[in-house]
Amino acid sequence: MIDRLLLLGATGDLAGRFLLPALARLSADGRMPDGLQVVGGAAQDWDDRTFRSHVASRLREHAGDVPPAVRDALVGRLRYRAVDPGAAGTVAAAARAFGDDGDAADRAAVAVYLALPPALFPAMLGALGDADLPAGSRIAVEKPFGTDLASAVALNGLLTRVTGGVEEAAFRVDHFLGMPTVQALLDLRAPGHPLAPVWDSASIAEVEVLWEETLGLEGRADFYDRTGAVRDVMQNHVLQVLTLVAMEQPARQTEGDLHAAKLELLRSVRALSAAEVPVRTRRARYTAGTLSGTGTAGGRTVPGYTDEDGVDPARGTETYAEVVLELDTPRWAGTRFVLRTGKALGTPRKGVALHFRTAAPAGDPGDAERVAADRWWIELDAPEAGRQPGAQVAAPGERTAYGQVLTDLLSGGSRLSVSGEEAEQAWRIVDPVLQAWAQDAVPMLEYPAGAAGPPPLGESAAARRG
């Protein structure tokens, strides 16, 4: 197991809200290597003491459930290096800050986690390529992986150069894959499960994969306005959930077989033609309204998206996206797959809805909930109730997910990583949509913050059933 972690972007929101708290919880559970060394790297000209004080504050805020002694022990082991991806020497110095000098062959492997804005990935990877990383090192890259198919191909090429073509050394993070409820999707068609005999288009008319939030931008306008709903959630998280729902069950549960089954499913997704995009997709953004939900997060009035601080209306960024797809496989011919995500909506819904052509199968659905005679709902994350305004507090599933991601990364696993071909196939699917939207082939709809979203798209099974 790798016992050296270089966390680049260590002073940012992702590190402070998810990664460092996950390290604290893993340490409390005894799941981290003895003698784990963590070096944080970021742009600030800090020393170790300043960084440790910063991390201690973030852990009190986001890992208050971890015993103070465990938090203090983790903080006491932290070191810090100022890094600039434009100055490769600073990145190399951070990668060598673990106490052993000499050639790469004489140093222990390092796990490098890029908890950075996507725009910095190419420069940082280039700098890491000059850092002479030891054999066995791994590089974790957060999503979104590229901004379109061409940039994803270029980023894969850069990763290949930096890692010497060792695919296992590249870890493309999708933390949704580490959520227990998402992993449980693989069990839906297992022998003995009520769905096993009806897991095909003859029985299922429509599958909805939803990730709908009641939260607004919550201080992330600069990132979100350059990303949008498709790039932020649909191209990665939602499509990965689709693969786990619809792929053929691999004969063996090895990581290689799992990635092969996911890739085969993504290749079967039929990309929309220019004529299909206007009738099979919709985009929207919220106007002024009152966020719903319980606790202090609910009842808060927010301005319209284009009036939010940090938003450039000229970018035409969507806060809501829906895409209807079909799969070219014998099992799913004739079934609609509806992918939908949005922010500032009236109700948080994060899960998979199965709409049966007749009655839903009898029997105990396990983790699924039978919400109607012909419908099952599979919840993927806990509700957002009680979140403070402006705070990005991790839901239980997300907290667990980042712990699983770090464990997978340090142990050499790839179950929670996305292969390079999977990332490119996902962009192949959404690129025609984004290109058509950029040409205004689909109107930008609007919905008040806290409302249900824009009007329904066509005659979906959900719309017909209410």
PDB file of N, CA, C and O in Angstrom, residues 59-119:
ATOM      1  N   LEU A  59     -10.905  20.423   9.704  1.00  0.00           N
ATOM      2  CA  LEU A  59     -11.287  19.141  10.306  1.00  0.00           C
ATOM      3  C   LEU A  59     -12.297  19.349  11.433  1.00  0.00           C
ATOM      4  O   LEU A  59     -13.207  18.527  11.618  1.00  0.00           O
ATOM      5  N   ARG A  60     -12.152  20.422  12.180  1.00  0.00           N
ATOM      6  CA  ARG A  60     -13.164  20.699  13.216  1.00  0.00           C
ATOM      7  C   ARG A  60     -14.520  20.935  12.581  1.00  0.00           C
ATOM      8  O   ARG A  60     -15.559  20.543  13.131  1.00  0.00           O
ATOM      9  N   GLU A  61     -14.512  21.547  11.404  1.00  0.00           N
ATOM     10  CA  GLU A  61     -15.768  21.876  10.721  1.00  0.00           C
ATOM     11  C   GLU A  61     -16.376  20.673  10.021  1.00  0.00           C
ATOM     12  O   GLU A  61     -17.594  20.473  10.064  1.00  0.00           O
ATOM     13  N   HIS A  62     -15.545  19.840   9.380  1.00  0.00           N
ATOM     14  CA  HIS A  62     -16.060  18.784   8.513  1.00  0.00           C
ATOM     15  C   HIS A  62     -15.763  17.370   8.996  1.00  0.00           C
ATOM     16  O   HIS A  62     -16.195  16.405   8.352  1.00  0.00           O
ATOM     17  N   ALA A  63     -15.036  17.241  10.087  1.00  0.00           N
ATOM     18  CA  ALA A  63     -14.767  15.907  10.650  1.00  0.00           C
ATOM     19  C   ALA A  63     -14.877  15.949  12.162  1.00  0.00           C
ATOM     20  O   ALA A  63     -14.089  15.336  12.883  1.00  0.00           O
ATOM     21  N   GLY A  64     -15.887  16.667  12.635  1.00  0.00           N
ATOM     22  CA  GLY A  64     -16.084  16.787  14.076  1.00  0.00           C
ATOM     23  C   GLY A  64     -16.430  15.483  14.746  1.00  0.00           C
ATOM     24  O   GLY A  64     -16.322  15.357  15.972  1.00  0.00           O
ATOM     25  N   ASP A  65     -16.857  14.480  13.962  1.00  0.00           N
ATOM     26  CA  ASP A  65     -17.182  13.169  14.519  1.00  0.00           C
ATOM     27  C   ASP A  65     -15.938  12.333  14.788  1.00  0.00           C
ATOM     28  O   ASP A  65     -16.021  11.279  15.427  1.00  0.00           O
ATOM     29  N   VAL A  66     -14.784  12.771  14.319  1.00  0.00           N
ATOM     30  CA  VAL A  66     -13.529  12.037  14.537  1.00  0.00           C
ATOM     31  C   VAL A  66     -12.932  12.473  15.871  1.00  0.00           C
ATOM     32  O   VAL A  66     -12.885  13.676  16.174  1.00  0.00           O
ATOM     33  N   PRO A  67     -12.457  11.541  16.698  1.00  0.00           N
ATOM     34  CA  PRO A  67     -11.869  11.916  17.990  1.00  0.00           C
ATOM     35  C   PRO A  67     -10.771  12.973  17.828  1.00  0.00           C
ATOM     36  O   PRO A  67      -9.935  12.883  16.915  1.00  0.00           O
ATOM     37  N   PRO A  68     -10.742  13.974  18.703  1.00  0.00           N
ATOM     38  CA  PRO A  68      -9.734  15.040  18.590  1.00  0.00           C
ATOM     39  C   PRO A  68      -8.305  14.518  18.544  1.00  0.00           C
ATOM     40  O   PRO A  68      -7.459  15.070  17.830  1.00  0.00           O
ATOM     41  N   ALA A  69      -8.009  13.452  19.291  1.00  0.00           N
ATOM     42  CA  ALA A  69      -6.644  12.926  19.300  1.00  0.00           C
ATOM     43  C   ALA A  69      -6.240  12.419  17.922  1.00  0.00           C
ATOM     44  O   ALA A  69      -5.077  12.563  17.511  1.00  0.00           O
ATOM     45  N   VAL A  70      -7.182  11.819  17.190  1.00  0.00           N
ATOM     46  CA  VAL A  70      -6.892  11.322  15.851  1.00  0.00           C
ATOM     47  C   VAL A  70      -6.673  12.490  14.898  1.00  0.00           C
ATOM     48  O   VAL A  70      -5.732  12.479  14.081  1.00  0.00           O
ATOM     49  N   ARG A  71      -7.522  13.497  15.004  1.00  0.00           N
ATOM     50  CA  ARG A  71      -7.351  14.676  14.155  1.00  0.00           C
ATOM     51  C   ARG A  71      -6.007  15.335  14.420  1.00  0.00           C
ATOM     52  O   ARG A  71      -5.286  15.717  13.494  1.00  0.00           O
ATOM     53  N   ASP A  72      -5.665  15.481  15.683  1.00  0.00           N
ATOM     54  CA  ASP A  72      -4.399  16.139  16.027  1.00  0.00           C
ATOM     55  C   ASP A  72      -3.206  15.347  15.511  1.00  0.00           C
ATOM     56  O   ASP A  72      -2.208  15.935  15.057  1.00  0.00           O
ATOM     57  N   ALA A  73      -3.291  14.021  15.592  1.00  0.00           N
ATOM     58  CA  ALA A  73      -2.178  13.193  15.109  1.00  0.00           C
ATOM     59  C   ALA A  73      -1.988  13.359  13.610  1.00  0.00           C
ATOM     60  O   ALA A  73      -0.850  13.435  13.115  1.00  0.00           O
ATOM     61  N   LEU A  74      -3.101  13.419  12.857  1.00  0.00           N
ATOM     62  CA  LEU A  74      -3.011  13.619  11.414  1.00  0.00           C
ATOM     63  C   LEU A  74      -2.414  14.984  11.102  1.00  0.00           C
ATOM     64  O   LEU A  74      -1.494  15.108  10.271  1.00  0.00           O
ATOM     65  N   VAL A  75      -2.914  16.013  11.775  1.00  0.00           N
ATOM     66  CA  VAL A  75      -2.422  17.368  11.526  1.00  0.00           C
ATOM     67  C   VAL A  75      -0.932  17.467  11.831  1.00  0.00           C
ATOM     68  O   VAL A  75      -0.168  18.112  11.091  1.00  0.00           O
ATOM     69  N   GLY A  76      -0.508  16.798  12.887  1.00  0.00           N
ATOM     70  CA  GLY A  76       0.896  16.861  13.280  1.00  0.00           C
ATOM     71  C   GLY A  76       1.838  16.247  12.265  1.00  0.00           C
ATOM     72  O   GLY A  76       3.042  16.560  12.257  1.00  0.00           O
ATOM     73  N   ARG A  77       1.323  15.364  11.414  1.00  0.00           N
ATOM     74  CA  ARG A  77       2.171  14.720  10.402  1.00  0.00           C
ATOM     75  C   ARG A  77       2.218  15.496   9.087  1.00  0.00           C
ATOM     76  O   ARG A  77       2.978  15.147   8.186  1.00  0.00           O
ATOM     77  N   LEU A  78       1.405  16.508   8.936  1.00  0.00           N
ATOM     78  CA  LEU A  78       1.304  17.219   7.661  1.00  0.00           C
ATOM     79  C   LEU A  78       2.514  18.105   7.407  1.00  0.00           C
ATOM     80  O   LEU A  78       3.077  18.707   8.329  1.00  0.00           O
ATOM     81  N   ARG A  79       2.889  18.182   6.130  1.00  0.00           N
ATOM     82  CA  ARG A  79       3.887  19.142   5.690  1.00  0.00           C
ATOM     83  C   ARG A  79       3.335  19.907   4.496  1.00  0.00           C
ATOM     84  O   ARG A  79       2.339  19.501   3.895  1.00  0.00           O
ATOM     85  N   TYR A  80       3.978  20.991   4.159  1.00  0.00           N
ATOM     86  CA  TYR A  80       3.449  21.863   3.103  1.00  0.00           C
ATOM     87  C   TYR A  80       4.574  22.364   2.204  1.00  0.00           C
ATOM     88  O   TYR A  80       5.687  22.646   2.671  1.00  0.00           O
ATOM     89  N   ARG A  81       4.247  22.461   0.904  1.00  0.00           N
ATOM     90  CA  ARG A  81       5.155  23.067  -0.068  1.00  0.00           C
ATOM     91  C   ARG A  81       4.343  23.960  -1.006  1.00  0.00           C
ATOM     92  O   ARG A  81       3.275  23.556  -1.486  1.00  0.00           O
ATOM     93  N   ALA A  82       4.836  25.150  -1.238  1.00  0.00           N
ATOM     94  CA  ALA A  82       4.201  26.021  -2.234  1.00  0.00           C
ATOM     95  C   ALA A  82       4.533  25.491  -3.618  1.00  0.00           C
ATOM     96  O   ALA A  82       5.702  25.173  -3.900  1.00  0.00           O
ATOM     97  N   VAL A  83       3.525  25.363  -4.469  1.00  0.00           N
ATOM     98  CA  VAL A  83       3.744  24.828  -5.812  1.00  0.00           C
ATOM     99  C   VAL A  83       3.113  25.754  -6.849  1.00  0.00           C
ATOM    100  O   VAL A  83       2.083  26.378  -6.610  1.00  0.00           O
ATOM    101  N   ASP A  84       3.741  25.794  -7.982  1.00  0.00           N
ATOM    102  CA  ASP A  84       3.251  26.556  -9.132  1.00  0.00           C
ATOM    103  C   ASP A  84       3.402  25.653 -10.348  1.00  0.00           C
ATOM    104  O   ASP A  84       4.528  25.307 -10.721  1.00  0.00           O
ATOM    105  N   PRO A  85       2.281  25.218 -10.980  1.00  0.00           N
ATOM    106  CA  PRO A  85       2.408  24.310 -12.128  1.00  0.00           C
ATOM    107  C   PRO A  85       3.211  24.905 -13.264  1.00  0.00           C
ATOM    108  O   PRO A  85       3.750  24.170 -14.107  1.00  0.00           O
ATOM    109  N   GLY A  86       3.342  26.229 -13.293  1.00  0.00           N
ATOM    110  CA  GLY A  86       4.155  26.861 -14.319  1.00  0.00           C
ATOM    111  C   GLY A  86       5.639  26.822 -14.010  1.00  0.00           C
ATOM    112  O   GLY A  86       6.460  27.140 -14.870  1.00  0.00           O
ATOM    113  N   ALA A  87       5.969  26.446 -12.774  1.00  0.00           N
ATOM    114  CA  ALA A  87       7.369  26.313 -12.368  1.00  0.00           C
ATOM    115  C   ALA A  87       7.578  24.862 -11.960  1.00  0.00           C
ATOM    116  O   ALA A  87       7.352  24.488 -10.810  1.00  0.00           O
ATOM    117  N   ALA A  88       7.987  24.040 -12.919  1.00  0.00           N
ATOM    118  CA  ALA A  88       8.058  22.600 -12.696  1.00  0.00           C
ATOM    119  C   ALA A  88       8.933  22.232 -11.508  1.00  0.00           C
ATOM    120  O   ALA A  88       8.692  21.229 -10.831  1.00  0.00           O
ATOM    121  N   GLY A  89       9.928  23.053 -11.218  1.00  0.00           N
ATOM    122  CA  GLY A  89      10.816  22.743 -10.102  1.00  0.00           C
ATOM    123  C   GLY A  89      10.096  22.714  -8.776  1.00  0.00           C
ATOM    124  O   GLY A  89      10.445  21.928  -7.882  1.00  0.00           O
ATOM    125  N   THR A  90       9.070  23.561  -8.594  1.00  0.00           N
ATOM    126  CA  THR A  90       8.335  23.565  -7.323  1.00  0.00           C
ATOM    127  C   THR A  90       7.513  22.292  -7.173  1.00  0.00           C
ATOM    128  O   THR A  90       7.351  21.788  -6.057  1.00  0.00           O
ATOM    129  N   VAL A  91       6.984  21.767  -8.270  1.00  0.00           N
ATOM    130  CA  VAL A  91       6.209  20.532  -8.224  1.00  0.00           C
ATOM    131  C   VAL A  91       7.134  19.356  -7.927  1.00  0.00           C
ATOM    132  O   VAL A  91       6.816  18.479  -7.103  1.00  0.00           O
ATOM    133  N   ALA A  92       8.299  19.328  -8.566  1.00  0.00           N
ATOM    134  CA  ALA A  92       9.259  18.263  -8.308  1.00  0.00           C
ATOM    135  C   ALA A  92       9.724  18.285  -6.867  1.00  0.00           C
ATOM    136  O   ALA A  92       9.890  17.235  -6.225  1.00  0.00           O
ATOM    137  N   ALA A  93       9.926  19.480  -6.314  1.00  0.00           N
ATOM    138  CA  ALA A  93      10.357  19.590  -4.925  1.00  0.00           C
ATOM    139  C   ALA A  93       9.287  19.048  -3.981  1.00  0.00           C
ATOM    140  O   ALA A  93       9.602  18.386  -2.983  1.00  0.00           O
ATOM    141  N   ALA A  94       8.022  19.318  -4.278  1.00  0.00           N
ATOM    142  CA  ALA A  94       6.945  18.796  -3.439  1.00  0.00           C
ATOM    143  C   ALA A  94       6.882  17.279  -3.521  1.00  0.00           C
ATOM    144  O   ALA A  94       6.640  16.594  -2.517  1.00  0.00           O
ATOM    145  N   ALA A  95       7.109  16.735  -4.720  1.00  0.00           N
ATOM    146  CA  ALA A  95       7.067  15.282  -4.892  1.00  0.00           C
ATOM    147  C   ALA A  95       8.218  14.585  -4.183  1.00  0.00           C
ATOM    148  O   ALA A  95       8.137  13.385  -3.894  1.00  0.00           O
ATOM    149  N   ARG A  96       9.288  15.345  -3.869  1.00  0.00           N
ATOM    150  CA  ARG A  96      10.459  14.761  -3.199  1.00  0.00           C
ATOM    151  C   ARG A  96      10.525  15.167  -1.736  1.00  0.00           C
ATOM    152  O   ARG A  96      11.577  15.001  -1.098  1.00  0.00           O
ATOM    153  N   ALA A  97       9.436  15.676  -1.191  1.00  0.00           N
ATOM    154  CA  ALA A  97       9.450  16.208   0.174  1.00  0.00           C
ATOM    155  C   ALA A  97       9.153  15.147   1.223  1.00  0.00           C
ATOM    156  O   ALA A  97       8.685  15.465   2.309  1.00  0.00           O
ATOM    157  N   PHE A  98       9.421  13.892   0.926  1.00  0.00           N
ATOM    158  CA  PHE A  98       9.087  12.809   1.848  1.00  0.00           C
ATOM    159  C   PHE A  98      10.300  12.242   2.577  1.00  0.00           C
ATOM    160  O   PHE A  98      10.228  11.200   3.221  1.00  0.00           O
ATOM    161  N   GLY A  99      11.443  12.912   2.442  1.00  0.00           N
ATOM    162  CA  GLY A  99      12.574  12.551   3.277  1.00  0.00           C
ATOM    163  C   GLY A  99      13.585  11.617   2.665  1.00  0.00           C
ATOM    164  O   GLY A  99      14.601  11.315   3.294  1.00  0.00           O
ATOM    165  N   ASP A 100      13.348  11.112   1.448  1.00  0.00           N
ATOM    166  CA  ASP A 100      14.357  10.261   0.817  1.00  0.00           C
ATOM    167  C   ASP A 100      14.815  10.919  -0.481  1.00  0.00           C
ATOM    168  O   ASP A 100      14.025  11.312  -1.310  1.00  0.00           O
ATOM    169  N   ASP A 101      16.102  11.030  -0.630  1.00  0.00           N
ATOM    170  CA  ASP A 101      16.666  11.666  -1.810  1.00  0.00           C
ATOM    171  C   ASP A 101      17.150  10.605  -2.792  1.00  0.00           C
ATOM    172  O   ASP A 101      16.946   9.417  -2.606  1.00  0.00           O
ATOM    173  N   GLY A 102      17.780  11.048  -3.839  1.00  0.00           N
ATOM    174  CA  GLY A 102      18.340  10.112  -4.804  1.00  0.00           C
ATOM    175  C   GLY A 102      17.459   9.938  -6.020  1.00  0.00           C
ATOM    176  O   GLY A 102      16.497  10.677  -6.251  1.00  0.00           O
ATOM    177  N   ASP A 103      17.809   8.947  -6.823  1.00  0.00           N
ATOM    178  CA  ASP A 103      17.084   8.670  -8.059  1.00  0.00           C
ATOM    179  C   ASP A 103      15.704   8.110  -7.758  1.00  0.00           C
ATOM    180  O   ASP A 103      15.431   7.593  -6.667  1.00  0.00           O
ATOM    181  N   ALA A 104      14.831   8.150  -8.773  1.00  0.00           N
ATOM    182  CA  ALA A 104      13.473   7.629  -8.611  1.00  0.00           C
ATOM    183  C   ALA A 104      13.486   6.167  -8.208  1.00  0.00           C
ATOM    184  O   ALA A 104      12.635   5.717  -7.432  1.00  0.00           O
ATOM    185  N   ALA A 105      14.458   5.402  -8.705  1.00  0.00           N
ATOM    186  CA  ALA A 105      14.515   3.975  -8.403  1.00  0.00           C
ATOM    187  C   ALA A 105      14.759   3.714  -6.930  1.00  0.00           C
ATOM    188  O   ALA A 105      14.452   2.629  -6.415  1.00  0.00           O
ATOM    189  N   ASP A 106      15.323   4.714  -6.220  1.00  0.00           N
ATOM    190  CA  ASP A 106      15.647   4.533  -4.805  1.00  0.00           C
ATOM    191  C   ASP A 106      14.570   5.095  -3.880  1.00  0.00           C
ATOM    192  O   ASP A 106      14.696   4.979  -2.661  1.00  0.00           O
ATOM    193  N   ARG A 107      13.526   5.698  -4.452  1.00  0.00           N
ATOM    194  CA  ARG A 107      12.492   6.321  -3.628  1.00  0.00           C
ATOM    195  C   ARG A 107      11.208   5.504  -3.665  1.00  0.00           C
ATOM    196  O   ARG A 107      10.931   4.798  -4.628  1.00  0.00           O
ATOM    197  N   ALA A 108      10.419   5.626  -2.611  1.00  0.00           N
ATOM    198  CA  ALA A 108       9.153   4.899  -2.516  1.00  0.00           C
ATOM    199  C   ALA A 108       8.080   5.583  -3.361  1.00  0.00           C
ATOM    200  O   ALA A 108       8.140   6.796  -3.626  1.00  0.00           O
ATOM    201  N   ALA A 109       7.093   4.806  -3.775  1.00  0.00           N
ATOM    202  CA  ALA A 109       6.019   5.311  -4.634  1.00  0.00           C
ATOM    203  C   ALA A 109       5.210   6.394  -3.917  1.00  0.00           C
ATOM    204  O   ALA A 109       5.057   6.388  -2.692  1.00  0.00           O
ATOM    205  N   VAL A 110       4.679   7.310  -4.716  1.00  0.00           N
ATOM    206  CA  VAL A 110       3.882   8.426  -4.209  1.00  0.00           C
ATOM    207  C   VAL A 110       2.527   8.418  -4.913  1.00  0.00           C
ATOM    208  O   VAL A 110       2.456   8.191  -6.127  1.00  0.00           O
ATOM    209  N   ALA A 111       1.456   8.646  -4.159  1.00  0.00           N
ATOM    210  CA  ALA A 111       0.138   8.878  -4.750  1.00  0.00           C
ATOM    211  C   ALA A 111      -0.072  10.383  -4.829  1.00  0.00           C
ATOM    212  O   ALA A 111      -0.013  11.073  -3.806  1.00  0.00           O
ATOM    213  N   VAL A 112      -0.278  10.894  -6.028  1.00  0.00           N
ATOM    214  CA  VAL A 112      -0.472  12.332  -6.242  1.00  0.00           C
ATOM    215  C   VAL A 112      -1.938  12.574  -6.553  1.00  0.00           C
ATOM    216  O   VAL A 112      -2.483  11.985  -7.497  1.00  0.00           O
ATOM    217  N   TYR A 113      -2.591  13.427  -5.766  1.00  0.00           N
ATOM    218  CA  TYR A 113      -4.016  13.705  -5.959  1.00  0.00           C
ATOM    219  C   TYR A 113      -4.159  15.147  -6.427  1.00  0.00           C
ATOM    220  O   TYR A 113      -3.800  16.082  -5.717  1.00  0.00           O
ATOM    221  N   LEU A 114      -4.729  15.319  -7.642  1.00  0.00           N
ATOM    222  CA  LEU A 114      -4.925  16.651  -8.203  1.00  0.00           C
ATOM    223  C   LEU A 114      -6.302  17.171  -7.814  1.00  0.00           C
ATOM    224  O   LEU A 114      -7.287  17.009  -8.538  1.00  0.00           O
ATOM    225  N   ALA A 115      -6.388  17.783  -6.634  1.00  0.00           N
ATOM    226  CA  ALA A 115      -7.631  18.391  -6.163  1.00  0.00           C
ATOM    227  C   ALA A 115      -7.651  19.846  -6.604  1.00  0.00           C
ATOM    228  O   ALA A 115      -7.650  20.773  -5.792  1.00  0.00           O
ATOM    229  N   LEU A 116      -7.664  20.030  -7.914  1.00  0.00           N
ATOM    230  CA  LEU A 116      -7.434  21.331  -8.539  1.00  0.00           C
ATOM    231  C   LEU A 116      -8.541  21.676  -9.518  1.00  0.00           C
ATOM    232  O   LEU A 116      -9.262  20.788  -9.994  1.00  0.00           O
ATOM    233  N   PRO A 117      -8.679  22.946  -9.878  1.00  0.00           N
ATOM    234  CA  PRO A 117      -9.574  23.293 -10.974  1.00  0.00           C
ATOM    235  C   PRO A 117      -9.139  22.591 -12.251  1.00  0.00           C
ATOM    236  O   PRO A 117      -7.929  22.499 -12.529  1.00  0.00           O
ATOM    237  N   PRO A 118     -10.073  22.081 -13.058  1.00  0.00           N
ATOM    238  CA  PRO A 118      -9.702  21.335 -14.270  1.00  0.00           C
ATOM    239  C   PRO A 118      -8.788  22.100 -15.213  1.00  0.00           C
ATOM    240  O   PRO A 118      -7.980  21.483 -15.909  1.00  0.00           O
ATOM    241  N   ALA A 119      -8.885  23.423 -15.225  1.00  0.00           N
ATOM    242  CA  ALA A 119      -8.045  24.208 -16.138  1.00  0.00           C
ATOM    243  C   ALA A 119      -6.560  24.049 -15.820  1.00  0.00           C
ATOM    244  O   ALA A 119      -5.705  24.274 -16.689  1.00  0.00           O
TER     245      ALA A 119
END
